[in-house]
Amino acid sequence: MKTLVIAEKPDMGRTIAAVIEPRAKNNRSYLEGERYIVTWAIGHLLGLAEPDAYDPKYKRWNINDLPIIPEHFRIVPNPKTKDQLKTIGELAKRCDSIINACDAGREGQYIFALIQQQLKLRQPVKRLWISDLTAESISRGFANMKDASEYENLTLAARARSEADWLIGMNASRAFTTRHNALLSVGRVQTPVLALIHDREKEIAAFESQTFYEVLGFFKQGQTKYKGVWQGDRLTEQGKAADIATAVKGKTGSIAKYEMKPTKEYPFKLYDLTLLQREANARYGYSAKKTLDVAQALYERHKVISYPRTNSNYVTEQNIEGMHKVLHMLQSGPYAELAQNADSRLVHKQNKSVCNPARVEDHHAILPTLKRTGTLSKEEQNIYDLVVRRFLSHFYPPAEYKLHTVLTQVEQHIFKTGIKELVSLGWKVVLEAASDTEKKSGKRGKKDEEEETEEWTEGHFELDPVQPAYCVKSEVKEKATQPPKSYTEGTLLKAMESAGKQMEDEELREVMKDAGLGTPATRAATIERLKQVGYIEMKGKRVLVTEKGKTAIELIRHAGVELLASPEMTGQWERRLNQISKGEAAQEKFMENVKKFTFSVIEKVRKQTPAAADSFGTDGGSRTRKGRAGRSGNGKAGSSTGSDQSASASATLVAERTKFGNCPRPGCGGSIIEGRKGYGCTHFKQGCGFVIWKEYKGKTLSAAMLKSLLGKGQTQLLTFKRSDGSAVKARIVLEDAPTGKLGVRME
């Protein structure tokens, strides 16, 4: 009899077949050769059953029926791919052994395990574990297959993740939905990510910019000209700043301190998926999903990069020889000059910035393969170019600089200068054709240090510390403190990856060290899910929380289940799942704890005050009727699609919203609360038209500014930019109290 090979997707199956059975007959849904029959799964052919599969009463959502805790989880075929599942079952009957050739990772393991369970496959199974789809890797993978039993712990971790997500998503979504009579989406990854975005926007809205002044001194010593920044407490009075500038202008000073330190900058880390997504978002504006889709095509269809869904930035010792072969391949073609000037001796087993087996789990970093590119789309070429240049950079020496630090004293005033003098470009020649965005990516110093360090482009910087320096001129620069920036998809991915690492509790910080929100393979899907349910929206590159998203977080937090909105829970889950996959923790104990938490969530939501009937905004989501579930774009609310397995939802409680003050409209009696685009009156349904829009004359009105407008009729003194670029001081004033009309008064 023959051996059945089950790949995860058609392209993968066909590629494997071309190597192990080059003369195989193509039968549309499988390929058959002399020894092997190769077929595929088309992703998830099976999923966890909906609650009503356990009891018809669950078709009708009722908080009194919660929690739903299946004794044994049932799986059901995906109706769209049931024919392929049937094909696999029929082919298996003709084979006496099976090879699991699904993606080498937790989810690939789970896809195969569900097929094996549903079809009751009893044949012995071997595991093909490869990181790229080149003929060489496939051949080597088949020569080194292990028994499937060696991956059993990984399967247990995959099942635990899926079933735990089902318990939280199904129960929490139904609890919040039925309690507040509107669909509300809850999930153990989705909700903390939404909380990150919500809290950042809240921080931005509450930020009050402060004006301060910087004094710059422009110095000359011989042929060397440089500038310095006055050192001292922050200057908030323009007069004091002007006095300092006047005091030093035209005076001779001395070099109080001069240091020169040689430094080296090494290449940025090889790409994992998250880093590649961040880079592509910053440089090309690609969404996380777009980058993943393009990278997957480069891996699966074109076979020019290795497996992209990796969380590692390093390779193992076994990869070094292959990297040298790829370098040789690149020495002809579009990267010929860069590859020919590279030094292969720099990439070796002792180079820990490249080769670090301890930091490689399922897959090594993303690398170009030995396959030459054919015709690529623009997007595919862009992503491939990023991968190749990052790869090549490690075959070049570090960039070398001299860091000059100068303290110049004039009339008791100290000015600091930081100069970064280029000595050798090193690996940065690889980025010469790249955009400025890419050149500036990777590890950066602290912001203040960056601002004080000037890139020196005028050759050698030369200064004699014993000679005087003349202050040619001075100037006062008006500045303003800046609020935190809204997330882009790139910075959000970074926040998801590092979630929890800033916790003050040292033990929790250690727990989160190697975890984060989601995995490289699921983070893009989580962001897309938040868009689909209307919790976030894109404004250019900025990721903004909608009113619907704000109120979802408020309801969850007000219920007393803050852990649902915290990265702490999902971080601990990922850590425990990793331990299960290594045989260091028991799946049963993990599931027992998840069930206890599920009971706790239900009880707390049950005690929560229900939302008022008029408490949902215009995008507040489909209302539920008599406790019945609404529908979302992905099917049933609470369906098991995606990692969160949660319902499309939205809700907001006017009763619980912050009241910023009384409505200024005479005789109204209402209160001013925050809406999506402005601050309005709670008596809007009674006809009150008072509203103050959040955006006015280029300014975002914070809560503090609103309170000042309501109480004093004006804001604090603000800085406005004229059309010619000059600045002017003015206040925003409430010109018409009955309507909320604003104006600007110069001062």
XYZ file of C-alpha atoms in Angstrom:
747
model
C 0.000 0.000 0.000
C 0.954 3.630 -0.360
C 1.686 6.468 2.063
C -0.731 9.398 2.300
C 0.893 12.846 2.635
C -1.424 15.554 4.007
C -0.186 19.102 3.391
C -1.900 22.220 4.741
C -2.683 23.884 1.400
C -2.793 22.929 -2.298
C 0.347 24.826 -3.357
C 2.337 23.164 -0.593
C 1.000 19.731 -1.564
C 1.887 20.196 -5.233
C 5.379 21.441 -4.349
C 6.020 18.440 -2.106
C 4.681 16.067 -4.764
C 7.021 17.552 -7.389
C 9.963 16.501 -5.206
C 8.889 13.068 -3.909
C 6.706 11.932 -6.845
C 7.722 13.983 -9.934
C 5.669 11.717 -12.241
C 2.560 11.749 -10.058
C -0.824 11.829 -11.747
C -2.805 15.022 -11.054
C -6.325 14.222 -9.858
C -7.438 17.804 -9.023
C -7.771 17.313 -5.254
C -4.736 15.053 -4.888
C -1.671 13.754 -6.748
C -0.836 10.056 -6.902
C 2.504 8.448 -7.616
C 4.068 5.036 -7.138
C 4.767 5.360 -3.414
C 2.916 8.455 -2.251
C -0.512 10.039 -2.554
C -0.290 13.748 -1.783
C -3.372 15.744 -0.784
C -4.097 18.825 1.305
C -6.314 20.361 3.956
C -7.103 23.856 2.540
C -6.540 25.335 5.997
C -9.068 24.492 8.721
C -11.397 21.768 7.428
C -12.885 21.355 10.914
C -13.682 23.570 13.868
C -15.243 23.421 17.321
C -19.020 23.064 17.265
C -21.405 25.887 18.192
C -23.113 25.674 21.618
C -26.457 24.556 20.126
C -24.736 21.351 18.981
C -24.687 20.363 22.666
C -28.248 21.484 23.461
C -30.876 23.163 21.217
C -31.689 25.617 24.034
C -28.399 27.428 23.322
C -29.804 28.700 20.020
C -31.547 31.258 22.187
C -29.076 33.316 24.207
C -29.927 33.442 27.899
C -27.628 34.469 30.717
C -29.282 31.889 32.971
C -27.949 29.134 30.693
C -24.360 30.210 31.291
C -21.667 29.079 31.570
C -21.574 26.581 28.730
C -18.885 24.025 29.634
C -18.843 20.982 27.313
C -17.657 17.766 28.927
C -16.099 16.791 25.603
C -15.619 19.286 22.788
C -17.253 18.327 19.512
C -15.827 19.173 16.118
C -17.773 19.840 12.925
C -16.681 20.011 9.264
C -16.543 23.323 7.466
C -19.450 23.109 4.949
C -17.360 24.880 2.292
C -14.614 22.253 2.333
C -16.466 19.069 3.322
C -15.750 17.503 -0.098
C -12.001 17.776 0.482
C -12.379 16.215 3.924
C -14.276 13.339 2.336
C -11.504 12.944 -0.261
C -8.859 12.653 2.469
C -10.939 9.973 4.182
C -11.285 7.936 0.987
C -7.577 8.237 0.156
C -6.609 7.187 3.692
C -8.412 3.862 3.229
C -5.970 3.059 0.419
C -2.869 3.822 2.504
C -1.148 2.010 5.370
C 0.796 5.030 6.670
C 0.379 8.799 6.829
C 2.711 11.786 6.822
C 1.603 15.002 8.515
C 3.003 17.691 6.188
C 0.953 20.610 7.546
C 2.745 23.811 8.582
C 5.468 23.146 11.126
C 3.905 24.827 14.147
C 1.128 24.660 16.728
C -1.718 25.483 14.343
C -0.488 23.085 11.640
C -0.354 20.388 14.272
C -3.933 21.168 15.308
C -5.280 21.119 11.730
C -3.913 17.603 11.239
C -5.053 16.402 14.676
C -8.682 17.384 13.966
C -8.621 15.573 10.597
C -7.160 12.504 12.280
C -9.833 12.665 14.998
C -12.803 13.239 12.671
C -11.843 10.548 10.150
C -10.692 8.119 12.880
C -7.387 7.542 11.123
C -5.531 4.650 12.750
C -2.465 4.389 10.513
C 1.006 5.156 11.925
C 1.950 8.813 11.359
C 5.296 10.462 10.631
C 5.863 14.227 10.906
C 7.441 16.284 8.106
C 8.915 19.408 9.745
C 10.367 21.943 7.281
C 10.806 25.724 7.265
C 10.882 26.368 3.521
C 9.570 24.716 0.379
C 12.743 24.366 -1.662
C 13.429 20.949 -3.159
C 16.533 20.636 -0.985
C 14.590 21.307 2.252
C 11.769 18.922 1.288
C 14.213 16.120 0.472
C 16.121 16.690 3.707
C 12.844 16.847 5.636
C 11.672 13.488 4.279
C 15.033 11.966 5.157
C 14.751 13.171 8.765
C 11.086 12.604 9.646
C 10.199 11.703 13.233
C 7.347 9.709 14.660
C 4.230 11.836 15.269
C 4.212 10.815 18.942
C 7.202 13.098 19.511
C 4.922 16.067 18.753
C 2.024 14.946 20.960
C 2.648 17.666 23.554
C 2.448 20.317 20.840
C -0.928 18.869 19.822
C -2.130 19.039 23.441
C -1.117 22.712 23.622
C -2.927 23.437 20.344
C -6.132 21.788 21.602
C -5.919 23.621 24.915
C -5.547 26.978 23.179
C -8.525 26.395 20.918
C -10.843 25.014 23.607
C -9.891 27.683 26.143
C -10.565 30.420 23.588
C -13.962 28.823 22.898
C -14.869 28.863 26.596
C -13.934 32.510 27.105
C -15.249 33.817 23.770
C -18.595 31.992 23.809
C -19.422 32.576 27.460
C -18.158 36.138 27.890
C -19.736 37.303 24.625
C -23.120 35.773 25.541
C -22.951 37.129 29.084
C -22.266 40.742 28.074
C -24.656 40.559 25.111
C -27.637 39.240 27.080
C -26.981 41.494 30.065
C -26.937 44.662 27.951
C -29.276 43.597 25.152
C -26.821 44.432 22.376
C -24.177 42.356 20.662
C -20.836 42.743 22.411
C -17.642 41.109 21.220
C -15.239 39.718 23.816
C -12.075 37.678 23.339
C -8.919 36.981 25.284
C -6.608 38.515 22.636
C -8.954 40.931 20.887
C -10.125 42.695 24.045
C -6.678 43.534 25.516
C -5.563 44.841 22.098
C -8.649 47.057 21.964
C -7.796 48.247 25.485
C -4.295 49.252 24.321
C -5.746 51.407 21.536
C -8.496 52.837 23.778
C -6.052 53.787 26.541
C -3.616 55.417 24.111
C -6.385 57.574 22.592
C -7.621 58.470 26.077
C -4.095 59.540 27.022
C -3.855 61.679 23.894
C -7.236 63.316 24.567
C -6.241 64.161 28.145
C -2.854 65.574 27.154
C -2.326 69.287 27.702
C 0.515 70.703 25.681
C 2.967 72.962 27.510
C 4.966 75.664 25.734
C 8.659 75.920 26.538
C 11.709 77.602 25.051
C 15.050 76.276 23.857
C 18.153 78.435 23.544
C 20.602 77.508 20.789
C 24.194 78.743 20.568
C 26.094 78.643 17.266
C 29.843 78.329 17.805
C 33.016 78.530 15.767
C 36.532 77.337 16.485
C 38.908 77.690 13.574
C 37.178 76.131 10.566
C 34.814 74.036 12.687
C 31.296 75.304 13.202
C 28.821 73.605 15.520
C 25.725 74.356 17.554
C 24.807 73.590 21.141
C 21.659 73.485 23.270
C 21.491 75.442 26.536
C 21.522 73.166 29.588
C 19.359 73.836 32.628
C 15.817 73.572 33.905
C 13.125 73.790 31.244
C 12.479 77.418 30.307
C 8.772 78.269 30.363
C 9.199 82.056 30.172
C 10.189 83.551 26.851
C 11.840 86.528 28.546
C 14.299 84.366 30.480
C 15.216 82.484 27.313
C 15.746 85.755 25.440
C 18.000 87.072 28.243
C 20.242 83.995 27.989
C 20.456 84.282 24.200
C 21.408 87.962 24.486
C 23.981 87.252 27.200
C 25.985 84.777 25.105
C 25.697 86.224 21.612
C 29.027 87.515 20.303
C 30.928 86.310 23.395
C 33.942 84.059 23.602
C 33.499 80.815 25.501
C 35.596 77.842 26.534
C 35.344 74.092 26.083
C 34.298 72.879 29.530
C 34.273 69.232 28.481
C 35.102 67.274 25.350
C 34.787 63.504 24.843
C 35.181 61.386 21.730
C 34.008 57.769 21.835
C 34.304 55.357 18.895
C 31.185 53.244 18.452
C 29.857 50.559 16.142
C 26.352 49.885 14.842
C 25.613 46.288 13.957
C 22.979 45.130 11.446
C 19.349 45.026 12.551
C 18.048 41.604 13.519
C 16.857 39.187 10.860
C 13.121 39.358 10.320
C 10.482 37.497 12.220
C 6.948 38.043 10.939
C 6.057 40.846 13.355
C 9.225 42.807 12.583
C 8.631 42.381 8.849
C 5.038 43.609 9.245
C 6.186 46.644 11.233
C 8.816 47.504 8.629
C 6.402 47.129 5.704
C 3.817 49.266 7.490
C 6.334 52.046 8.180
C 7.838 52.026 4.698
C 4.954 51.104 2.410
C 1.878 51.608 4.589
C 0.934 47.919 4.240
C -1.492 46.535 6.809
C -0.323 43.603 8.913
C -2.683 41.326 6.997
C -1.413 42.501 3.605
C 2.202 41.860 4.574
C 1.320 38.394 5.886
C -0.598 37.547 2.711
C 2.248 38.732 0.483
C 4.894 36.917 2.558
C 2.786 33.756 2.476
C 2.617 33.987 -1.335
C 6.402 34.442 -1.548
C 6.793 31.309 0.576
C 4.013 29.120 -0.764
C 3.597 30.070 -4.413
C 6.976 31.530 -5.404
C 9.079 29.609 -2.839
C 11.622 32.446 -2.630
C 11.514 32.979 1.148
C 11.379 30.598 4.104
C 8.355 30.033 6.342
C 7.100 33.531 7.284
C 4.913 32.840 10.352
C 7.916 32.724 12.653
C 8.606 34.463 15.954
C 12.389 34.072 15.741
C 15.040 36.547 14.574
C 17.805 33.933 14.555
C 18.914 30.744 12.789
C 20.416 27.454 13.926
C 23.813 26.007 13.068
C 22.168 23.897 10.355
C 21.111 27.058 8.477
C 24.582 28.606 8.097
C 25.645 26.532 5.083
C 22.333 27.300 3.365
C 22.796 31.030 3.986
C 26.196 30.881 2.271
C 24.631 29.113 -0.714
C 21.941 31.803 -0.971
C 24.636 34.496 -0.866
C 26.383 32.769 -3.772
C 23.094 32.578 -5.702
C 22.524 36.314 -5.194
C 25.937 37.120 -6.736
C 24.221 37.118 -10.114
C 21.010 38.990 -10.724
C 19.650 42.271 -9.350
C 21.573 42.022 -6.045
C 24.870 41.020 -7.697
C 26.954 44.022 -6.620
C 25.862 43.866 -2.989
C 26.321 40.086 -2.825
C 29.748 40.191 -4.511
C 31.018 42.791 -2.026
C 29.718 40.794 0.952
C 32.039 38.831 3.225
C 30.770 35.279 3.786
C 33.162 34.860 6.744
C 31.012 37.201 8.859
C 28.113 34.731 9.069
C 29.218 31.702 11.071
C 28.109 29.492 13.937
C 29.785 31.669 16.596
C 28.061 34.872 15.431
C 25.326 35.049 18.085
C 23.572 37.990 16.454
C 22.686 35.578 13.621
C 23.111 32.014 14.902
C 21.439 31.482 18.262
C 19.727 28.058 18.446
C 18.400 28.785 21.944
C 16.245 31.582 20.469
C 14.766 29.400 17.696
C 11.624 27.457 18.595
C 9.512 26.083 15.722
C 11.055 28.128 12.892
C 14.150 30.175 12.183
C 14.125 33.794 10.985
C 12.745 34.672 7.550
C 15.434 34.117 4.900
C 15.589 34.200 1.096
C 15.802 30.704 -0.423
C 17.895 29.290 -3.274
C 14.972 29.727 -5.663
C 15.331 32.665 -8.049
C 12.401 35.021 -8.396
C 10.274 34.907 -11.496
C 7.633 37.555 -12.082
C 6.599 39.188 -8.833
C 3.909 41.796 -8.240
C 5.022 45.188 -6.927
C 3.975 44.266 -3.386
C 5.757 40.913 -3.586
C 8.923 42.566 -4.897
C 8.846 45.120 -2.074
C 8.574 42.472 0.650
C 11.175 40.248 -1.017
C 13.521 43.229 -1.250
C 13.187 43.871 2.486
C 14.015 40.237 3.282
C 17.010 40.086 0.911
C 18.561 43.356 2.087
C 18.163 42.408 5.744
C 19.792 39.041 4.937
C 22.696 40.626 3.034
C 23.367 43.203 5.759
C 24.714 40.461 8.039
C 27.502 39.708 5.553
C 28.879 43.226 6.016
C 30.926 44.720 8.871
C 29.387 47.091 11.420
C 28.980 50.773 10.613
C 31.556 52.813 12.537
C 31.101 56.250 14.082
C 32.811 58.673 16.411
C 30.498 60.166 19.008
C 31.659 63.634 20.051
C 30.207 65.208 23.199
C 31.017 68.876 23.790
C 30.093 71.197 26.667
C 30.742 74.824 25.748
C 30.634 77.447 28.503
C 29.803 81.088 27.751
C 29.121 83.629 30.526
C 28.335 80.850 33.062
C 25.914 79.264 30.594
C 26.534 75.688 29.396
C 25.622 74.482 25.904
C 25.698 70.786 25.006
C 26.613 69.437 21.582
C 26.368 65.852 20.344
C 28.023 64.979 17.029
C 27.814 61.602 15.304
C 30.679 61.443 12.801
C 30.593 58.674 10.211
C 33.846 56.740 9.854
C 32.714 53.736 7.825
C 29.268 52.954 6.395
C 29.720 49.187 6.764
C 26.479 47.191 6.399
C 24.471 50.343 5.766
C 25.562 50.307 2.118
C 22.939 47.560 1.762
C 20.276 50.122 2.667
C 21.522 52.790 0.292
C 18.683 52.131 -2.134
C 16.130 51.864 0.644
C 13.950 54.663 1.945
C 14.816 56.871 4.880
C 12.157 55.050 6.896
C 14.028 51.784 6.639
C 17.391 53.371 7.362
C 16.027 54.746 10.608
C 14.358 51.529 11.764
C 15.685 49.032 14.245
C 17.067 49.831 17.661
C 17.116 53.483 18.535
C 18.447 55.430 21.456
C 16.350 57.487 23.792
C 14.407 60.297 22.153
C 16.218 63.041 24.034
C 19.578 61.600 23.029
C 18.500 61.437 19.404
C 17.435 65.070 19.461
C 20.756 66.182 20.952
C 22.908 64.165 18.528
C 23.572 65.738 15.146
C 24.522 63.578 12.151
C 27.815 65.087 10.923
C 28.039 65.251 7.144
C 30.952 67.629 6.697
C 33.839 65.180 6.882
C 36.068 65.063 9.942
C 34.870 66.844 13.090
C 37.840 68.547 14.737
C 37.888 70.504 17.977
C 40.733 71.586 20.284
C 39.505 71.471 23.904
C 42.124 74.005 25.091
C 41.218 76.661 22.522
C 38.315 79.115 22.969
C 35.063 78.890 20.983
C 33.312 81.993 19.701
C 29.498 82.276 19.923
C 28.675 83.580 16.447
C 24.956 83.867 17.108
C 22.186 82.618 19.356
C 18.477 82.100 18.984
C 15.390 81.179 20.982
C 13.227 78.364 19.681
C 9.647 77.987 20.876
C 8.616 74.385 21.425
C 5.663 72.492 22.849
C 5.444 69.189 24.647
C 3.934 66.551 22.387
C 1.245 63.999 23.238
C 1.844 60.297 22.677
C 1.248 59.285 19.076
C -1.752 57.267 17.955
C -0.904 53.710 17.058
C -0.161 52.727 13.496
C -0.509 49.043 12.640
C 3.272 48.814 12.875
C 3.532 50.319 16.367
C 0.448 48.378 17.476
C 2.136 45.129 16.437
C 5.147 46.120 18.520
C 2.885 46.882 21.489
C 1.156 43.497 21.087
C 4.507 41.741 20.948
C 5.856 43.470 24.066
C 2.564 43.679 26.000
C 3.149 43.222 29.702
C 6.880 43.864 29.641
C 6.371 47.250 31.300
C 4.556 45.812 34.320
C 5.965 47.004 37.641
C 5.579 43.575 39.236
C 8.882 41.809 38.565
C 7.340 38.325 38.660
C 4.614 39.251 36.152
C 7.205 40.934 33.958
C 9.146 37.657 33.890
C 5.940 35.798 33.019
C 5.394 38.067 30.017
C 9.008 38.145 28.847
C 8.616 35.594 26.076
C 4.881 36.048 25.516
C 2.697 38.891 24.264
C -0.746 39.388 22.793
C -1.349 36.690 20.205
C 1.310 35.077 18.020
C 3.035 36.340 14.862
C 0.569 34.250 12.847
C -2.584 35.610 14.552
C -1.831 39.293 15.254
C -2.834 40.483 11.785
C -6.134 38.589 12.072
C -6.805 40.189 15.462
C -6.384 43.698 14.033
C -8.642 42.830 11.099
C -11.230 41.432 13.520
C -11.300 44.714 15.453
C -11.940 46.546 12.185
C -14.692 44.141 11.157
C -16.673 44.488 14.387
C -16.392 48.288 14.215
C -14.187 48.735 17.270
C -11.371 50.534 15.437
C -11.033 52.578 12.267
C -8.125 53.754 10.148
C -7.423 57.436 9.590
C -4.478 57.437 7.225
C -1.938 55.241 9.002
C -3.424 55.948 12.433
C -5.432 53.286 14.255
C -8.258 54.996 16.167
C -10.812 53.561 18.557
C -14.458 54.165 17.614
C -17.208 55.102 20.032
C -18.304 51.487 19.827
C -14.833 50.323 20.824
C -14.643 52.752 23.735
C -17.913 51.619 25.207
C -17.061 47.936 24.789
C -13.973 48.413 26.971
C -15.906 50.516 29.487
C -18.574 47.843 29.923
C -15.990 45.077 30.359
C -14.006 47.068 32.900
C -17.106 48.227 34.791
C -18.150 44.601 35.196
C -15.108 44.012 37.393
C -13.415 41.586 35.002
C -10.460 43.815 34.099
C -8.330 40.728 33.452
C -10.271 40.232 30.197
C -8.903 43.574 29.002
C -5.378 42.964 30.277
C -2.371 41.433 28.489
C -1.564 39.641 31.737
C -4.071 36.847 31.121
C -3.130 36.084 27.528
C 0.563 36.334 28.377
C 0.177 33.766 31.129
C -1.823 31.569 28.761
C 0.906 31.624 26.124
C 3.530 30.827 28.736
C 1.487 27.896 30.048
C 0.731 26.631 26.532
C 4.425 26.743 25.747
C 5.074 24.670 28.863
C 2.393 22.172 27.799
C 4.023 21.873 24.361
C 7.312 20.964 26.083
C 5.720 18.516 28.506
C 6.435 20.789 31.465
C 2.774 21.461 32.396
C -0.494 19.497 32.312
C -3.232 20.363 29.817
C -5.921 19.250 32.324
C -4.781 21.694 35.011
C -4.725 24.563 32.515
C -8.280 23.832 31.335
C -9.500 23.512 34.918
C -8.239 27.036 35.664
C -9.839 28.403 32.473
C -13.196 26.934 33.517
C -12.925 28.536 36.972
C -12.244 31.901 35.370
C -15.219 31.446 33.028
C -17.541 30.883 36.028
C -16.117 34.038 37.654
C -16.779 36.172 34.546
C -20.403 35.012 34.310
C -21.111 35.761 37.961
C -19.647 39.258 37.783
C -21.475 40.169 34.578
C -24.711 38.821 36.043
C -24.422 41.401 38.844
C -23.682 44.309 36.480
C -26.323 47.027 36.064
C -27.940 46.544 32.637
C -27.411 49.257 30.055
C -30.203 51.808 29.686
C -32.480 51.316 26.677
C -31.215 54.506 24.987
C -27.562 54.008 25.861
C -26.271 52.798 22.497
C -24.912 55.173 19.869
C -25.652 55.222 16.153
C -23.072 52.495 15.506
C -23.914 50.714 18.719
C -24.521 47.452 16.932
C -27.470 45.242 16.240
C -29.870 45.223 19.152
C -30.856 41.823 20.453
C -34.553 41.010 20.696
C -35.964 39.056 23.623
C -32.508 37.748 24.362
C -31.970 36.242 20.905
C -28.539 36.487 19.348
C -27.885 38.788 16.441
C -25.713 37.909 13.485
C -22.295 39.166 12.528
C -20.452 39.235 9.231
C -18.751 35.977 10.184
C -21.958 34.049 10.880
C -23.427 33.555 14.320
C -22.457 35.954 17.025
C -19.933 34.138 19.123
C -18.972 31.825 16.276
C -15.691 30.013 16.556
C -13.990 31.873 13.731
C -10.606 33.436 14.545
C -8.567 33.154 17.720
C -11.029 35.080 19.879
C -14.198 33.113 19.001
C -16.273 36.135 19.934
C -19.453 37.907 18.893
C -19.813 41.094 16.883
C -20.951 43.657 19.406
C -21.201 47.218 20.723
C -22.643 49.013 23.711
C -22.302 52.176 25.758
C -23.825 53.375 29.004
C -24.795 57.046 29.024
C -25.528 56.656 32.716
C -21.910 55.663 33.314
C -20.290 58.233 31.038
C -18.291 61.049 32.551
C -20.276 64.290 32.865
C -18.022 67.254 32.148
C -20.421 69.934 33.315
C -23.905 71.381 32.942
C -25.240 72.253 29.511
C -24.777 76.047 28.954
C -28.038 76.248 26.982
C -30.477 78.308 29.127
C -33.228 76.197 30.726
C -31.867 72.879 29.364
C -30.816 71.118 32.568
C -28.820 68.442 30.724
C -25.174 67.445 31.165
C -22.304 67.463 28.682
C -20.887 64.036 27.817
C -18.382 62.757 25.265
C -19.524 61.466 21.882
C -17.561 60.042 18.981
C -16.721 63.346 17.282
C -17.716 65.893 19.843
C -19.081 66.745 23.284
C -22.873 66.974 23.392
C -25.849 67.282 25.737
C -27.629 64.319 27.337
C -30.932 66.041 26.437
C -30.317 65.759 22.687
C -33.475 63.658 22.320
C -35.459 66.506 23.892
C -34.166 68.831 21.202
C -30.984 70.312 22.703
C -28.566 71.000 19.862
C -25.547 72.024 21.958
C -22.326 70.458 20.691
C -18.622 71.283 20.818
C -16.655 69.403 18.177
C -13.412 67.730 19.274
C -11.436 69.061 16.304
C -11.279 72.854 15.951
C -8.789 75.004 14.028
C -6.257 72.169 14.011
C -6.577 71.568 17.751
C -7.996 68.505 19.480
C -10.084 69.621 22.440
C -9.130 67.642 25.526
C -11.405 67.065 28.526
C -9.514 69.768 30.443
C -10.009 72.272 27.617
C -13.725 71.410 27.501
C -14.145 71.981 31.230
C -12.414 75.331 30.887
C -14.759 76.304 28.025
C -17.835 75.306 30.035
C -16.657 76.961 33.261
C -14.719 80.016 32.068
C -15.857 80.393 28.474
C -12.288 80.057 27.196
C -9.288 77.692 27.107
C -5.783 78.304 28.356
C -3.358 80.142 26.067
C -2.552 77.997 23.014
C -0.114 78.198 20.105
C -1.630 78.370 16.598
C 0.212 78.179 13.286
C -0.489 80.790 10.605
C -0.588 79.846 6.933
C 2.911 81.316 6.490
C 4.264 78.973 9.159
C 4.633 81.589 11.892
C 3.127 81.035 15.357
C 0.601 83.121 17.280
C -0.790 82.916 20.821
C -4.575 82.720 21.203
C -7.407 81.152 23.163
C -10.405 79.161 21.945
C -13.542 80.871 23.288
C -17.200 79.811 23.572
C -18.872 82.452 21.382
C -22.436 81.157 21.526
C -23.493 79.177 24.628
C -26.861 77.897 23.287
C -25.197 76.142 20.302
C -21.588 75.555 21.327
C -20.175 77.733 18.532
C -16.464 78.434 19.078
C -14.119 81.229 18.083
C -10.472 82.233 18.452
C -9.286 85.301 20.387
C -5.734 86.548 19.743
C -3.579 87.725 22.633
